Amino acid sequence: VKPSTHVKVRLLALGLSLGLLAYRGLHAWEARQQDLGHLQALIRGEGSEVAYLRIPWTTSLWKGRQRAAAEGKPMLVWSMDGNPLCNT
Amino acid sequence: VLAFSKPEVIKLVTDRFIPIAGDDLLQSHRRDAEGDFFRSLIEPVSNNLAYDSPQGIYICSAKGTLVSYVRNPSQDMDAKALLLAALGDFERLPSSERGPGAVQVPDLVADPAAEPQPPAEGLTLRVHTRCLERHGSHWSRSSKPLEIHNMRFAATAQNDHLWMTHDEVAGMVPAKLEKGERVPMPESLATRLCTLYLADTTRDGSGWWQALEIVSKSIHLTVDSTTDHHALLRIEGSVELARERGADVRSMKATLQGLARYSKDTRQFTTWDMVVLGELRYLLGSQWVEQPMGFAFERADGTLATDSLPPRKLSTRMIGP
């Protein structure tokens, strides 16, 4: 049995409504995520404050020592009360 | 950290050195060959210190010969000149201790107490803490150094890690993953979050709260939407903390907001983005000081060297008596 034109229109409207709701939901989620992202960046820091993280630090003294021996390079050991990569 | 922020310094360190970052207290307490190596490295420096802490920057060979030491690296330090001078000193060492492969370093039998591992099938979050400025509803970074007890601190973020157990992760997933379903954050996690991670750790070591200083806490996760493979959850809540320990009088009210994505396939949170904004008040002499605080949390995916570091509180316990 073919649905009547009236039913077709109602189904189409329902589909569009659900699609719009899903879109709005997704959009709202992304907007909230964007707001959170801005706040996270504000708190985390950026630019010169976190530039030191571009250096390929290792947190293992022993693995660093093994690499230094193998590659013939000096070890630069940055050792503070609390790991300096965390306690700035 | 600003001593290592200039591009030429970053390149020099990356190309010519093996850069290692560690906690001197933890390293000097290790009971293995790594601890022995570190203790021998700091020995000539420690003997000349009026302090117990041997913190600083050590430049040495893999054999352990110290060629340079700086106790307090500052942002004004000429890091490039220091590094170039140290490289020159290193080059003057006998080739038997500086050539590639000249020194043999065996694999380490590590002191297990010195390398705690995160809980199996748990979740690790990066945590960033910063003093902020607030102008109405607008929050910004502090533009000037922070002062307390006649000491000045750079207004930078402090970073830590939060480890969640498998049970805590499972406890944050509603039995029915349907829109609107809501569960409280597990008690153990909520307490740890409040006491160890909603604290001002930027200026002194006394920022951590005690459980009995939690006046109230209400933290929930609510299913926002689901698909066949994942669920999106909102994290919302509020917290109030207060302390009166002699002259140390402080309080904080904070609100939490966050979003997390849970995979039905792996039964893990694949993202966790949460921010807590708080108003810290503390008594300084006879004056009340108000300090807006920001705390940011994000899932540690293992891409940063720091992702493997244990929570700071756990590190202090590892040192022991």
PDB file of N, CA and C in Angstrom, chain A residues 1-44:
ATOM      1  N   VAL A   1       0.856  -1.194   0.000  1.00  0.00           N
ATOM      2  CA  VAL A   1       0.000   0.000   0.000  1.00  0.00           C
ATOM      3  C   VAL A   1       0.885   1.233   0.000  1.00  0.00           C
ATOM      4  N   LYS A   2       0.648   2.093  -0.977  1.00  0.00           N
ATOM      5  CA  LYS A   2       1.463   3.306  -1.035  1.00  0.00           C
ATOM      6  C   LYS A   2       0.952   4.324  -0.023  1.00  0.00           C
ATOM      7  N   PRO A   3       1.852   5.013   0.715  1.00  0.00           N
ATOM      8  CA  PRO A   3       1.383   6.039   1.639  1.00  0.00           C
ATOM      9  C   PRO A   3       0.792   7.214   0.865  1.00  0.00           C
ATOM     10  N   SER A   4      -0.188   7.818   1.477  1.00  0.00           N
ATOM     11  CA  SER A   4      -0.820   8.970   0.832  1.00  0.00           C
ATOM     12  C   SER A   4       0.157  10.137   0.797  1.00  0.00           C
ATOM     13  N   THR A   5      -0.130  11.110  -0.020  1.00  0.00           N
ATOM     14  CA  THR A   5       0.722  12.300  -0.107  1.00  0.00           C
ATOM     15  C   THR A   5       0.829  12.977   1.263  1.00  0.00           C
ATOM     16  N   HIS A   6      -0.318  12.970   1.996  1.00  0.00           N
ATOM     17  CA  HIS A   6      -0.347  13.609   3.311  1.00  0.00           C
ATOM     18  C   HIS A   6       0.668  12.932   4.260  1.00  0.00           C
ATOM     19  N   VAL A   7       0.651  11.580   4.248  1.00  0.00           N
ATOM     20  CA  VAL A   7       1.575  10.840   5.111  1.00  0.00           C
ATOM     21  C   VAL A   7       3.013  11.092   4.679  1.00  0.00           C
ATOM     22  N   LYS A   8       3.221  11.117   3.331  1.00  0.00           N
ATOM     23  CA  LYS A   8       4.583  11.373   2.814  1.00  0.00           C
ATOM     24  C   LYS A   8       5.127  12.700   3.325  1.00  0.00           C
ATOM     25  N   VAL A   9       4.258  13.701   3.279  1.00  0.00           N
ATOM     26  CA  VAL A   9       4.680  15.041   3.723  1.00  0.00           C
ATOM     27  C   VAL A   9       5.022  15.015   5.210  1.00  0.00           C
ATOM     28  N   ARG A  10       4.182  14.316   5.996  1.00  0.00           N
ATOM     29  CA  ARG A  10       4.423  14.258   7.442  1.00  0.00           C
ATOM     30  C   ARG A  10       5.735  13.523   7.736  1.00  0.00           C
ATOM     31  N   LEU A  11       5.975  12.441   6.977  1.00  0.00           N
ATOM     32  CA  LEU A  11       7.230  11.696   7.188  1.00  0.00           C
ATOM     33  C   LEU A  11       8.440  12.558   6.840  1.00  0.00           C
ATOM     34  N   LEU A  12       8.295  13.295   5.720  1.00  0.00           N
ATOM     35  CA  LEU A  12       9.391  14.172   5.297  1.00  0.00           C
ATOM     36  C   LEU A  12       9.644  15.246   6.358  1.00  0.00           C
ATOM     37  N   ALA A  13       8.575  15.823   6.891  1.00  0.00           N
ATOM     38  CA  ALA A  13       8.707  16.865   7.918  1.00  0.00           C
ATOM     39  C   ALA A  13       9.379  16.297   9.175  1.00  0.00           C
ATOM     40  N   LEU A  14       8.949  15.070   9.542  1.00  0.00           N
ATOM     41  CA  LEU A  14       9.538  14.441  10.723  1.00  0.00           C
ATOM     42  C   LEU A  14      11.029  14.188  10.502  1.00  0.00           C
ATOM     43  N   GLY A  15      11.349  13.695   9.300  1.00  0.00           N
ATOM     44  CA  GLY A  15      12.765  13.438   8.972  1.00  0.00           C
ATOM     45  C   GLY A  15      13.587  14.697   9.049  1.00  0.00           C
ATOM     46  N   LEU A  16      13.038  15.782   8.491  1.00  0.00           N
ATOM     47  CA  LEU A  16      13.762  17.057   8.510  1.00  0.00           C
ATOM     48  C   LEU A  16      13.940  17.558   9.939  1.00  0.00           C
ATOM     49  N   SER A  17      12.852  17.397  10.735  1.00  0.00           N
ATOM     50  CA  SER A  17      12.925  17.859  12.132  1.00  0.00           C
ATOM     51  C   SER A  17      14.001  17.098  12.890  1.00  0.00           C
ATOM     52  N   LEU A  18      13.990  15.769  12.707  1.00  0.00           N
ATOM     53  CA  LEU A  18      14.995  14.960  13.413  1.00  0.00           C
ATOM     54  C   LEU A  18      16.406  15.320  12.953  1.00  0.00           C
ATOM     55  N   GLY A  19      16.529  15.533  11.635  1.00  0.00           N
ATOM     56  CA  GLY A  19      17.838  15.919  11.095  1.00  0.00           C
ATOM     57  C   GLY A  19      18.293  17.244  11.670  1.00  0.00           C
ATOM     58  N   LEU A  20      17.340  18.190  11.764  1.00  0.00           N
ATOM     59  CA  LEU A  20      17.667  19.510  12.300  1.00  0.00           C
ATOM     60  C   LEU A  20      18.066  19.408  13.778  1.00  0.00           C
ATOM     61  N   LEU A  21      17.291  18.580  14.509  1.00  0.00           N
ATOM     62  CA  LEU A  21      17.616  18.399  15.925  1.00  0.00           C
ATOM     63  C   LEU A  21      19.004  17.797  16.089  1.00  0.00           C
ATOM     64  N   ALA A  22      19.287  16.765  15.277  1.00  0.00           N
ATOM     65  CA  ALA A  22      20.604  16.115  15.349  1.00  0.00           C
ATOM     66  C   ALA A  22      21.696  17.119  15.010  1.00  0.00           C
ATOM     67  N   TYR A  23      21.439  17.952  13.975  1.00  0.00           N
ATOM     68  CA  TYR A  23      22.429  18.946  13.565  1.00  0.00           C
ATOM     69  C   TYR A  23      22.658  19.948  14.690  1.00  0.00           C
ATOM     70  N   ARG A  24      21.496  20.395  15.269  1.00  0.00           N
ATOM     71  CA  ARG A  24      21.607  21.375  16.357  1.00  0.00           C
ATOM     72  C   ARG A  24      22.356  20.777  17.542  1.00  0.00           C
ATOM     73  N   GLY A  25      22.051  19.515  17.853  1.00  0.00           N
ATOM     74  CA  GLY A  25      22.723  18.850  18.965  1.00  0.00           C
ATOM     75  C   GLY A  25      24.218  18.766  18.732  1.00  0.00           C
ATOM     76  N   LEU A  26      24.570  18.342  17.512  1.00  0.00           N
ATOM     77  CA  LEU A  26      25.982  18.228  17.167  1.00  0.00           C
ATOM     78  C   LEU A  26      26.655  19.592  17.217  1.00  0.00           C
ATOM     79  N   HIS A  27      25.919  20.598  16.669  1.00  0.00           N
ATOM     80  CA  HIS A  27      26.479  21.944  16.622  1.00  0.00           C
ATOM     81  C   HIS A  27      26.693  22.467  18.050  1.00  0.00           C
ATOM     82  N   ALA A  28      25.690  22.227  18.902  1.00  0.00           N
ATOM     83  CA  ALA A  28      25.807  22.692  20.290  1.00  0.00           C
ATOM     84  C   ALA A  28      26.991  22.018  20.973  1.00  0.00           C
ATOM     85  N   TRP A  29      27.169  20.719  20.713  1.00  0.00           N
ATOM     86  CA  TRP A  29      28.286  19.979  21.306  1.00  0.00           C
ATOM     87  C   TRP A  29      29.614  20.580  20.842  1.00  0.00           C
ATOM     88  N   GLU A  30      29.704  20.818  19.520  1.00  0.00           N
ATOM     89  CA  GLU A  30      30.959  21.369  18.987  1.00  0.00           C
ATOM     90  C   GLU A  30      31.223  22.771  19.535  1.00  0.00           C
ATOM     91  N   ALA A  31      30.156  23.551  19.686  1.00  0.00           N
ATOM     92  CA  ALA A  31      30.324  24.906  20.227  1.00  0.00           C
ATOM     93  C   ALA A  31      30.834  24.843  21.665  1.00  0.00           C
ATOM     94  N   ARG A  32      30.251  23.912  22.433  1.00  0.00           N
ATOM     95  CA  ARG A  32      30.695  23.769  23.827  1.00  0.00           C
ATOM     96  C   ARG A  32      32.149  23.307  23.876  1.00  0.00           C
ATOM     97  N   GLN A  33      32.487  22.375  22.941  1.00  0.00           N
ATOM     98  CA  GLN A  33      33.857  21.868  22.919  1.00  0.00           C
ATOM     99  C   GLN A  33      34.843  22.988  22.553  1.00  0.00           C
ATOM    100  N   GLN A  34      34.405  23.862  21.649  1.00  0.00           N
ATOM    101  CA  GLN A  34      35.256  24.992  21.245  1.00  0.00           C
ATOM    102  C   GLN A  34      35.481  25.939  22.432  1.00  0.00           C
ATOM    103  N   ASP A  35      34.402  26.227  23.168  1.00  0.00           N
ATOM    104  CA  ASP A  35      34.526  27.094  24.347  1.00  0.00           C
ATOM    105  C   ASP A  35      35.487  26.481  25.363  1.00  0.00           C
ATOM    106  N   LEU A  36      35.328  25.180  25.584  1.00  0.00           N
ATOM    107  CA  LEU A  36      36.219  24.493  26.522  1.00  0.00           C
ATOM    108  C   LEU A  36      37.660  24.550  26.035  1.00  0.00           C
ATOM    109  N   GLY A  37      37.835  24.372  24.729  1.00  0.00           N
ATOM    110  CA  GLY A  37      39.179  24.397  24.141  1.00  0.00           C
ATOM    111  C   GLY A  37      39.868  25.729  24.381  1.00  0.00           C
ATOM    112  N   HIS A  38      39.102  26.821  24.259  1.00  0.00           N
ATOM    113  CA  HIS A  38      39.672  28.151  24.498  1.00  0.00           C
ATOM    114  C   HIS A  38      40.123  28.284  25.950  1.00  0.00           C
ATOM    115  N   LEU A  39      39.281  27.838  26.863  1.00  0.00           N
ATOM    116  CA  LEU A  39      39.622  27.935  28.286  1.00  0.00           C
ATOM    117  C   LEU A  39      40.815  27.041  28.622  1.00  0.00           C
ATOM    118  N   GLN A  40      40.842  25.843  28.028  1.00  0.00           N
ATOM    119  CA  GLN A  40      41.975  24.944  28.276  1.00  0.00           C
ATOM    120  C   GLN A  40      43.280  25.582  27.816  1.00  0.00           C
ATOM    121  N   ALA A  41      43.258  26.191  26.639  1.00  0.00           N
ATOM    122  CA  ALA A  41      44.468  26.835  26.115  1.00  0.00           C
ATOM    123  C   ALA A  41      44.884  28.015  26.989  1.00  0.00           C
ATOM    124  N   LEU A  42      43.881  28.749  27.478  1.00  0.00           N
ATOM    125  CA  LEU A  42      44.170  29.892  28.362  1.00  0.00           C
ATOM    126  C   LEU A  42      44.924  29.415  29.603  1.00  0.00           C
ATOM    127  N   ILE A  43      44.469  28.323  30.171  1.00  0.00           N
ATOM    128  CA  ILE A  43      45.055  27.819  31.411  1.00  0.00           C
ATOM    129  C   ILE A  43      46.376  27.088  31.137  1.00  0.00           C
ATOM    130  N   ARG A  44      46.409  26.279  30.091  1.00  0.00           N
ATOM    131  CA  ARG A  44      47.605  25.479  29.771  1.00  0.00           C
ATOM    132  C   ARG A  44      48.787  26.363  29.404  1.00  0.00           C
TER     133      ARG A  44
END
